[in-house]
Structures are given as structure tokens and as C-alpha cells.
Short mmCIF file of C-alpha atoms and ligand atoms in Angstrom, two decimals:
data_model
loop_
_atom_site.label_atom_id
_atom_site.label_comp_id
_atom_site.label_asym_id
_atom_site.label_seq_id
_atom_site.Cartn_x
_atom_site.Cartn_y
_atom_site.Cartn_z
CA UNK B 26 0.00 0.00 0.00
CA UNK B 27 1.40 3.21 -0.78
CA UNK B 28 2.77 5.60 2.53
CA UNK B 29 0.60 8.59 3.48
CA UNK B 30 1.22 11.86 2.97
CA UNK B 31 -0.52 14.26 5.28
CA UNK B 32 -0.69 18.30 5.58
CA UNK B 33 -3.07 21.18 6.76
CA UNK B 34 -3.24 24.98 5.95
CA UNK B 35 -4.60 27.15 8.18
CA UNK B 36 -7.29 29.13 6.34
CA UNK B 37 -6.28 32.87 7.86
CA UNK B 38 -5.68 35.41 5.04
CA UNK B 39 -5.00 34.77 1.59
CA UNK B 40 -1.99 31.98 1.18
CA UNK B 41 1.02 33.96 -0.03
CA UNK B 42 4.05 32.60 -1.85
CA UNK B 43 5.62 31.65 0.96
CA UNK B 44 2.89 29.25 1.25
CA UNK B 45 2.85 28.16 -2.02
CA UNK B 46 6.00 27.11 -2.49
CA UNK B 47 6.94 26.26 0.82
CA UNK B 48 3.99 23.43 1.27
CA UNK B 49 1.15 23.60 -1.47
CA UNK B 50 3.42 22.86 -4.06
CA UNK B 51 5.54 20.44 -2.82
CA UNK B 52 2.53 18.65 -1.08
CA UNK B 53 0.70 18.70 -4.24
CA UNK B 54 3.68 17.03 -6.02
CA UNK B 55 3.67 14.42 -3.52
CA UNK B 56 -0.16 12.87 -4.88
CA UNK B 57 2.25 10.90 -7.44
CA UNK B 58 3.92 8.94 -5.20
CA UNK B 59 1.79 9.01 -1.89
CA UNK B 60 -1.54 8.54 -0.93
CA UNK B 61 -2.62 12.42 -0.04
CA UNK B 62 -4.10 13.19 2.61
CA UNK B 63 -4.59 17.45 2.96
CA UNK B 64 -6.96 19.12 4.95
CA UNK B 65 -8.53 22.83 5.59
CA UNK B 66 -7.60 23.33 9.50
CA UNK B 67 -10.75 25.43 10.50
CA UNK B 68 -9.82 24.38 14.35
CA UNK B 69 -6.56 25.71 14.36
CA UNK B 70 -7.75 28.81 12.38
CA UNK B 71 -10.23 29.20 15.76
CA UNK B 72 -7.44 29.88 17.78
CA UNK B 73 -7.48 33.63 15.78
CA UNK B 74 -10.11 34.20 13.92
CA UNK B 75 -13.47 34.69 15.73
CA UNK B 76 -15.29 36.00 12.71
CA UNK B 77 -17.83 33.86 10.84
CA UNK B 78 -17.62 34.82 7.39
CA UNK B 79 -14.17 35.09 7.22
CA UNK B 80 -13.71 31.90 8.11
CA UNK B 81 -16.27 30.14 5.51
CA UNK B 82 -14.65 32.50 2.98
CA UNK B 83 -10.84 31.31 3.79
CA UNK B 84 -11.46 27.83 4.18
CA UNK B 85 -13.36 28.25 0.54
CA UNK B 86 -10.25 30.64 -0.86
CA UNK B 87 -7.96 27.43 0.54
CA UNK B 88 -9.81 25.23 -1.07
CA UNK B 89 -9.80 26.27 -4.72
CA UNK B 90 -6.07 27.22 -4.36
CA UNK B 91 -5.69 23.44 -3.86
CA UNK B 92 -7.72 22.61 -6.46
CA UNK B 93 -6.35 25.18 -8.96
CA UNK B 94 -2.59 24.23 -8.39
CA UNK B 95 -3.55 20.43 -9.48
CA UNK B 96 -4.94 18.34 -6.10
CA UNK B 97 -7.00 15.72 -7.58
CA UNK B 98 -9.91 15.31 -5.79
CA UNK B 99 -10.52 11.91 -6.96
CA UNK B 100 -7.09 10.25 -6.33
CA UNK B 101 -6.46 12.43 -3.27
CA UNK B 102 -8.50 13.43 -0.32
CA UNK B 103 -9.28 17.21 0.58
CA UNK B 104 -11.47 18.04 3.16
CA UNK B 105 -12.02 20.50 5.93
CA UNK B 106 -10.71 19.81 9.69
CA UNK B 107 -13.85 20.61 11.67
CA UNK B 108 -16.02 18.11 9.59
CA UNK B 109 -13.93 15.12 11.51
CA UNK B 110 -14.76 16.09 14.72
CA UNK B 111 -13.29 13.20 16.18
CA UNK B 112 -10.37 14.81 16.00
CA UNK B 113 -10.68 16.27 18.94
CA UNK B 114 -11.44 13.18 20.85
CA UNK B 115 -8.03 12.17 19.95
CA UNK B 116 -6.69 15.94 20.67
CA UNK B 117 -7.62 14.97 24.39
CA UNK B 118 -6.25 11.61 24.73
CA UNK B 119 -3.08 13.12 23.88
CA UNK B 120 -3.38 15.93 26.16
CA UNK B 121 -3.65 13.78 28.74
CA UNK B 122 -0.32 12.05 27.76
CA UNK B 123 1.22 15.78 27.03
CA UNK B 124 3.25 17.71 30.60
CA UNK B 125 2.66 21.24 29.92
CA UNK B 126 6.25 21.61 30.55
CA UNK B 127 6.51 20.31 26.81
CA UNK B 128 3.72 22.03 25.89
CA UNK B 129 5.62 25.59 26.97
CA UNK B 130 9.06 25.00 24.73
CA UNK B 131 6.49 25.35 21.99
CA UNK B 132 7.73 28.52 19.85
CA UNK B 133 4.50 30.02 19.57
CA UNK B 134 3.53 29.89 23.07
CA UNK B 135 7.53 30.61 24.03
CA UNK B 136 6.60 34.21 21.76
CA UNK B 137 3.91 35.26 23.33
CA UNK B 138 5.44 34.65 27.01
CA UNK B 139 8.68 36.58 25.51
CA UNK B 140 6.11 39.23 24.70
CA UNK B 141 4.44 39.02 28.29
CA UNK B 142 1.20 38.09 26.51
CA UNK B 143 1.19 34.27 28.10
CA UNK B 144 -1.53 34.93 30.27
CA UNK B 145 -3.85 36.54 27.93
CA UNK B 146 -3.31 33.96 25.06
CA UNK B 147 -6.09 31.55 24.52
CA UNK B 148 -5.92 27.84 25.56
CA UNK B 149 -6.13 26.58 22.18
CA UNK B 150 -2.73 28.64 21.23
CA UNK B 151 -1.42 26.74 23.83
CA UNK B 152 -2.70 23.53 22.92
CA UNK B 153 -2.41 23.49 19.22
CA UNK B 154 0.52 21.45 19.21
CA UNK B 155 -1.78 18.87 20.54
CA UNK B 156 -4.11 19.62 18.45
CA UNK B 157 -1.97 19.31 15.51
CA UNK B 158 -0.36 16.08 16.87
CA UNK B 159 -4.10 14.41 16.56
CA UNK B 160 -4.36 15.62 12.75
CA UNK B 161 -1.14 13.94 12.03
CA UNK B 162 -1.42 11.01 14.00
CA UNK B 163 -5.20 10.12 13.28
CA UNK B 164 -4.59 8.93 9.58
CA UNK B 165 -1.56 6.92 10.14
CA UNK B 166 0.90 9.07 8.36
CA UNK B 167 4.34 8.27 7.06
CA UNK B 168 5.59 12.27 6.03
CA UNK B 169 4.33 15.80 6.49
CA UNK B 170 5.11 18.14 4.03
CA UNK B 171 5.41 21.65 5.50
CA UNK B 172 7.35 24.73 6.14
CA UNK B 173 10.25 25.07 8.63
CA UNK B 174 8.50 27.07 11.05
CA UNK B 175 5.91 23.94 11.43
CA UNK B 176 9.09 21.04 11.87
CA UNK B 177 9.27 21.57 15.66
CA UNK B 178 5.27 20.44 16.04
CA UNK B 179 5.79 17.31 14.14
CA UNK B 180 8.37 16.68 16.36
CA UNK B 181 5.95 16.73 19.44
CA UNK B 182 3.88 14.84 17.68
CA UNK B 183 6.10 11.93 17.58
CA UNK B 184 6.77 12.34 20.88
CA UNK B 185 3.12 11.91 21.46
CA UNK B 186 2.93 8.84 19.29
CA UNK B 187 6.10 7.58 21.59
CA UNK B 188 4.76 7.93 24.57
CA UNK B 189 1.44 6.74 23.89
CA UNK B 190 3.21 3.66 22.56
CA UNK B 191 5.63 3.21 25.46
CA UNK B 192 2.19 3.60 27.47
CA UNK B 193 -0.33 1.31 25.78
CA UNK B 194 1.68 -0.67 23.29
CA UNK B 195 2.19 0.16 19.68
CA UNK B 196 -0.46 2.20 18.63
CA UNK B 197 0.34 5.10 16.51
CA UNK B 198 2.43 5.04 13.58
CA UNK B 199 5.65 7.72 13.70
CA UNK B 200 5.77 10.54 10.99
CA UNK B 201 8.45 12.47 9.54
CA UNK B 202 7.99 15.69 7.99
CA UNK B 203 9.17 16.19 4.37
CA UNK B 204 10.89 20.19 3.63
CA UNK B 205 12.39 21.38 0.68
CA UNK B 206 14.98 22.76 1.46
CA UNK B 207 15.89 25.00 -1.40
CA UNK B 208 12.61 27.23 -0.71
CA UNK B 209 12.70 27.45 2.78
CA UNK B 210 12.12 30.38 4.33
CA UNK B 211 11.21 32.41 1.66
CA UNK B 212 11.51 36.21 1.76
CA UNK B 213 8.64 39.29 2.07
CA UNK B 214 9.03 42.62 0.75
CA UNK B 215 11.13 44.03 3.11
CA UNK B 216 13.78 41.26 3.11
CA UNK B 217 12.48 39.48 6.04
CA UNK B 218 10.71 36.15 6.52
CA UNK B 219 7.55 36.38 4.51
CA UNK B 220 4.81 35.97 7.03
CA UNK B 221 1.27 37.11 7.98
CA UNK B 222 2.85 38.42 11.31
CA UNK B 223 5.47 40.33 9.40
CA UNK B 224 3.08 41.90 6.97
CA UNK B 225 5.20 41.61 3.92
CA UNK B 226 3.28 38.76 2.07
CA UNK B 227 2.93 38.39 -1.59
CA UNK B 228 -0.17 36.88 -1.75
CA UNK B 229 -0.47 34.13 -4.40
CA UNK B 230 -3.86 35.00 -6.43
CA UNK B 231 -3.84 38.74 -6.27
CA UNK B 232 -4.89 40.70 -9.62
CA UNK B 233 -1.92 41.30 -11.88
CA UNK B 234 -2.08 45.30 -10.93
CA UNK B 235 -1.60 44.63 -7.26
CA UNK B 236 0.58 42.05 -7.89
CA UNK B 237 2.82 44.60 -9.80
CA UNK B 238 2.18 46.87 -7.08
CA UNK B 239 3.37 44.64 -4.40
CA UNK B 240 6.57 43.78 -6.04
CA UNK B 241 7.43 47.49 -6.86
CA UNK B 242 7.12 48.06 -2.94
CA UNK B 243 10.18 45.69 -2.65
CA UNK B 244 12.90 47.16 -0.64
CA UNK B 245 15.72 47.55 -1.58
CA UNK B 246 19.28 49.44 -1.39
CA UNK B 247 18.98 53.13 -2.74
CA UNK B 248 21.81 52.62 -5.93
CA UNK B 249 21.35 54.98 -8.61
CA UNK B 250 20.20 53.00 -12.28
CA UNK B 251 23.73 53.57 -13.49
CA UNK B 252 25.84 51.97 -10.53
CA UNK B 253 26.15 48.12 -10.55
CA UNK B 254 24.57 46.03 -8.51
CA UNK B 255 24.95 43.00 -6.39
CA UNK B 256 22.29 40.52 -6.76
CA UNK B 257 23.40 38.34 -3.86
CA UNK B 258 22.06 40.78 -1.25
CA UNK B 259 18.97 42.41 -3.16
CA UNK B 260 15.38 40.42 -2.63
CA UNK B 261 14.12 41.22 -5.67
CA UNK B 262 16.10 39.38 -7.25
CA UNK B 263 15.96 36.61 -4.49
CA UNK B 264 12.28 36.39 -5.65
CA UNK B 265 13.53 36.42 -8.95
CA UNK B 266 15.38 33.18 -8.74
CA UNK B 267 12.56 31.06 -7.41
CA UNK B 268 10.49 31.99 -10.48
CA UNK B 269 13.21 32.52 -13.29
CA UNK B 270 14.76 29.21 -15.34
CA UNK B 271 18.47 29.02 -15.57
CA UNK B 272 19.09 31.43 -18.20
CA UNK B 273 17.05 34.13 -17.24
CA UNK B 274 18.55 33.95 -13.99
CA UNK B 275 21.93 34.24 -15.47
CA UNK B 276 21.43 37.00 -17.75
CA UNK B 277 19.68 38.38 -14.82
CA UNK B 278 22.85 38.14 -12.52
CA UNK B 279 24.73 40.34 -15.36
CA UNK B 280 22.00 42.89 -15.42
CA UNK B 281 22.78 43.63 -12.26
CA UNK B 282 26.54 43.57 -12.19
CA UNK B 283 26.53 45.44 -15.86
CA UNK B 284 25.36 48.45 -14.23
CA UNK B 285 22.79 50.74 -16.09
CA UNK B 286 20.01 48.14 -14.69
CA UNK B 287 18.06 50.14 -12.26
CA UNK B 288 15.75 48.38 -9.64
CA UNK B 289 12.42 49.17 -11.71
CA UNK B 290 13.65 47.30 -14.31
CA UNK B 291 14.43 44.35 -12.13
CA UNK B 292 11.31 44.48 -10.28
CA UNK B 293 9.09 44.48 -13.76
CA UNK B 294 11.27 41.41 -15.29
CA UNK B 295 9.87 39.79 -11.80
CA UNK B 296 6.31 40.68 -12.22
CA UNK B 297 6.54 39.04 -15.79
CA UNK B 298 8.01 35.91 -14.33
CA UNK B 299 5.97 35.49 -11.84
CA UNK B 300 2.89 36.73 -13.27
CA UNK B 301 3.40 34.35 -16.11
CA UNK B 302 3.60 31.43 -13.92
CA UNK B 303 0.49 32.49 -11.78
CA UNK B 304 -1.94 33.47 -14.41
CA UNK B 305 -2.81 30.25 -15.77
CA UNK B 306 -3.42 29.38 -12.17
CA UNK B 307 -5.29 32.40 -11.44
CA UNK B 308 -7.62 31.81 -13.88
CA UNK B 309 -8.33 28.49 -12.72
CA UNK B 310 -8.90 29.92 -9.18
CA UNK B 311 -11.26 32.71 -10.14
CA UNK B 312 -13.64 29.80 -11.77
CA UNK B 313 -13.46 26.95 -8.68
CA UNK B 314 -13.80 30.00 -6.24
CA UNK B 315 -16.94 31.45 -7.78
CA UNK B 316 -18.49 27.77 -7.79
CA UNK B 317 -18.76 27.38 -3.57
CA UNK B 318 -21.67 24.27 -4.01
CA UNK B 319 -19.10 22.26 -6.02
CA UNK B 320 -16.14 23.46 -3.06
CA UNK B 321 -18.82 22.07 -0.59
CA UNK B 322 -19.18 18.75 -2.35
CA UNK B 323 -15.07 18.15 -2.78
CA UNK B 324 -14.86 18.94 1.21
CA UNK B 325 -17.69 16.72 2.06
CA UNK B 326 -16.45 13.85 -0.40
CA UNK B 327 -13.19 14.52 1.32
CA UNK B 328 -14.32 14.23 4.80
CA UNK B 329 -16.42 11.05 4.34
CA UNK B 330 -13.08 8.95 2.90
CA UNK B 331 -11.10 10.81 6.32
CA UNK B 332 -13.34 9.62 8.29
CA UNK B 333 -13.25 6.25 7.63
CA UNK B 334 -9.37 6.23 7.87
CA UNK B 335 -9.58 8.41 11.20
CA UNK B 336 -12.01 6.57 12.25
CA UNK B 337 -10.03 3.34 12.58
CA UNK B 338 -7.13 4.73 14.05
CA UNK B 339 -9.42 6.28 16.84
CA UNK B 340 -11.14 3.33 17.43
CA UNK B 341 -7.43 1.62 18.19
CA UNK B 342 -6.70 4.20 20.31
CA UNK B 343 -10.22 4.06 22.64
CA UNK B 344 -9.57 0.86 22.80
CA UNK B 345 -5.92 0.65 23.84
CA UNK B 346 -6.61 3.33 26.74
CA UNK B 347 -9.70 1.34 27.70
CA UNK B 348 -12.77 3.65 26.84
CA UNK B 349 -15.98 3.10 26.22
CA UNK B 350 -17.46 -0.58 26.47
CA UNK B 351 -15.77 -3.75 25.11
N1 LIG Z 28 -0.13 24.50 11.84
C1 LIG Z 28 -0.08 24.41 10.41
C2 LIG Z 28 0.22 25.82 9.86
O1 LIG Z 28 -0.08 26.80 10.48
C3 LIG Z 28 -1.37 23.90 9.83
C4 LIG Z 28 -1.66 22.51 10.28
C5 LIG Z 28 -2.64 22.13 11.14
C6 LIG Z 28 -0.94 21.32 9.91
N2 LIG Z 28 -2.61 20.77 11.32
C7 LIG Z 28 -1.59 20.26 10.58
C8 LIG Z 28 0.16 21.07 9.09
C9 LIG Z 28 -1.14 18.93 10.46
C10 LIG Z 28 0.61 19.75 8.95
C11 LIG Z 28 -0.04 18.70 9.65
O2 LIG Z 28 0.74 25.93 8.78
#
């Protein structure tokens, strides 16, 4: 049987490159190989969003991103967190096999005490590790593709699975997450980690205009068009690379160093790379987004074939701790 591949996105905001290339892609690309296994996470989003239709509206926007960067519904399963509530029955079997002491390394949580906020934080911040140990661990999954910042929970989830193990004999399979490394930690428009919390996104499906606009906001050093240029330090061209092939990126590189290249010229060869990859996309987007009924029936197609995977795995699990009847 092929291994199981396994991801969520957190439908807050519109999914930015980062995003994209960081998981969706690569967990896209792994359908070929693995049996998929990707998910809306509606109960992590609950942790910060408290706002009905913008909820509905991001887990739909997630959705057809999916869907428009290739997931095949049919070979792969898609489907939205809080329609496998059970879930969270496995959420507190593990918290009751989780010391908060573990619980407190967790960077998030670590943040917000750094920022003297630890007391005011919600409890599911805190226990979203926990949370997000229960997603993994519920469909027997062999690798997690995600972004660096998410490595350190899939560690705690195999602790989890470890401990429960040690506790009640082998129950839970071990995962290991899956990160390419070449687009890790890609960079906003000021040069820094690109991340909602930053506010330097480049979201994926904006409108070419505000796409341009974005990328013409790009920092960078204040060189005059005549002086050369080095494209090691500037993020525009950074960006440039991740979208470019080999030659463009070359000739590129002597732009730059040539001199009489100025940064608006860089930043508009971006927009056309980048814009030509997107658009194709983009249009696929703007026709699965407008078509919510037909989102509605992927998710709920999705859900029933989780469910019956989850379902097994939980039913293991009640039974090795000893609830309900025999
Ligand atoms: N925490 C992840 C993020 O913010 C989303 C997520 C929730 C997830 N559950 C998951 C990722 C399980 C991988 C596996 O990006």
C-alpha cells in the first residue's frame, strides 16, 4: 500500500508565496507517489479568527487554491478539519499524555510569554501542538510536508505517538515531515521572513495590478540606475530566482553587475516571471472560487473517505486506553 502523505493549511488570510511554495506545491507534487491526505484546518484557524464569514470564505479561498494548483480530488483526499470532529477526541487523549512543561518549549507559546502576553493567550494557542499532533497522528501518516517554522510540532507529535506507545503498546504510527529545502524560508518585501505576522506577504492569487504593485514596494538598497549592482544581497532578485529558469537567472545576474540596470527594471522582469507562472493558475482559481456548491461537495467527499481512515485509528486508540465498552 502506498505511505501517506498528510498536511493542513490554516485558512487565515490569503496563502502567499511563501505558502505556495513552501507546502502547497511540494505537497501537491507528492499525490504521485503518496496517498494524499490534505486538509482545511478550520480548528486551528479558531485559535485567531473569531469572525464567521471570514472563516467560511478562507477555508473556501484554501480550497480552490488546492484545487487550482492540481490536487486531484478523486485520487487524493481534501477536506475540511472541523467536519472530523473526532479529531478532537483524539486531541484529548493526547493531552492527557502531554506535561505542559513540553507544551511551553512550543515557539508560539515561548513568543507570546517573551512578549508578556502568556496569560492573555487563549488555551487553544497553547494547545495546538496537541491539536496538531491528533491531525497527524489520526490517519496513520508516514511524512508531512510543511514549512520550517511547522518542523518543531511534528516533532511533538512523535513524541506523542512515543509515549502513547511506550504507554499502551504500539499504537500510533511515527511521521516524519518532508521540507524542501531550497525554498525554505522564503523572503517578504522588506527582506524578512515572509509571514502574515510580518506583513510583507505576496499573496499568491492577487490581480496582476496589485501584484505589480506589491513587487514594486520591494525594498531595496537606494543605488542609482547607473551603478552596478549586487544581486546576492537584493530580494528582488531573491524572488527572482525562485520563479526565473536558468538562463534568465543568469542573464539576470549580469543585469545587475553590468550596471545601467536600475531596480524598476528588475522588479518588472519579476512581475513578468511570476505573473506568467500564476496566471494560468489564477484563472483556474477565479472559476473553482466562484463555484462554492461544487467546493462544498469536494470537502464533504473529502471528509467522508477521512473519516473512515480516522475513524479506525481512533477506534485503536479508545480501545488501547480502555474507553468506552468492550
Ligand atoms: N499549523 C499548520 C500551519 O499553520 C497547519 C496545520 C494544522 C498542519 N494541522 C496540521 C500542518 C497537520 C501539517 C499537519 O501551517
Amino acid at each position: 500500500m502506498a505511505k501517506r502523505s498528510l498536511s493542513g493549511i490554516k485558512p487565515t488570510g490569503a496563502p502567499h508565496l511563501g505558502n505556495y511554495l513552501g507546502m502547497i506545491r511540494p505537497a501537491i507534487e507528492l499525490q504521485d507517489s503518496y496517498d494524499a491526505f490534505y486538509f482545511v484546518a478550520d480548528y486551528h484557524a479558531l485559535t485567531s479568527t473569531h469572525d464567521r464569514a471570514a472563516m467560511r470564505a478562507a477555508t473556501y479561498d484554501a480550497t480552490a487554491i488546492f484545487l487550482a494548483f492540481g490536487l486531484d480530488p478523486e485520487r487524493s483526499v481534501f477536506w475540511r478539519q472541523s467536519d472530523t470532529p473526532g479529531v478532537t477526541e483524539l486531541t484529548w487523549v493526547l493531552s492527557c499524555m502531554t506535561s505542559m512543561g513540553h507544551l511551553e518549549r512550543a515557539h508560539a507559546y515561548k513568543a507570546a510569554r517573551d512578549r508578556g502576553e502568556a496569560g492573555a493567550i487563549n488555551h487553544g494557542v497553547f494547545s495546538y501542538p496537541v491539536l496538531m499532533a491528533a491531525d497527524i497522528l489520526m490517519y496513520d501518516s508516514d511524512v508531512v510536508p510543511v514549512g520550517k517554522d511547522q518542523v518543531q510540532h511534528i516533532e511533538m507529535a512523535r513524541d506523542m505517538a512515543q509515549r502513547f506507545n511506550h504507554t499502551f503498546g504500539d499504537t500510533l504510527k511515527l511521521p516524519v515531515p518532508s521540507m524542501k529545502e531550497e525554498v525554505q524560508t522564503i523572503i517578504g518585501t522588506d527582506g524578512q521572513k515572509m509571514s502574515k505576522s510580518y506583513d510583507n506577504t505576496i499573496p499568491v492569487f492577487l490581480p496582476p495590478k496589485k501584484l505589480r504593485k506589491k513587487l514594486m514596494a520591494i525594498q531595496t538598497d537606494s543605488k542609482g540606475m547607473e551603478e552596478p549592482k549586487d544581486p546576492d544581497t537584493c530580494n528582488v532578485f531573491t524572488l527572482y530566482k525562485l520563479f526565473a529558469d536558468a538562463d534568465q537567472v543568469a542573464q539576470m545576474r549580469e543585469n545587475y553587475t553590468g550596471g545601467n540596470y536600475g531596480y524598476g527594471h528588475a522588479k518588472q522582469a519579476l512581475f513578468e516571471v511570476m505573473d506568467g507562472h500564476l496566471a494560468p493558475y489564477r484563472e483556474t482559481y477565479l472559476t473553482l472560487r466562484a463555484d462554492e456548491d461544487q467546493l462544498e461537495d469536494v470537502l464533504r467527499d473529502g471528509a467522508r473517505r477521512a473519516r473512515e481512515v480516522g475513524g479506525a485509528v481512533l477506534e485503536r486508540v479508545r480501545e488501547a486506553v480502555g474507553l468506552g465498552g468492550r
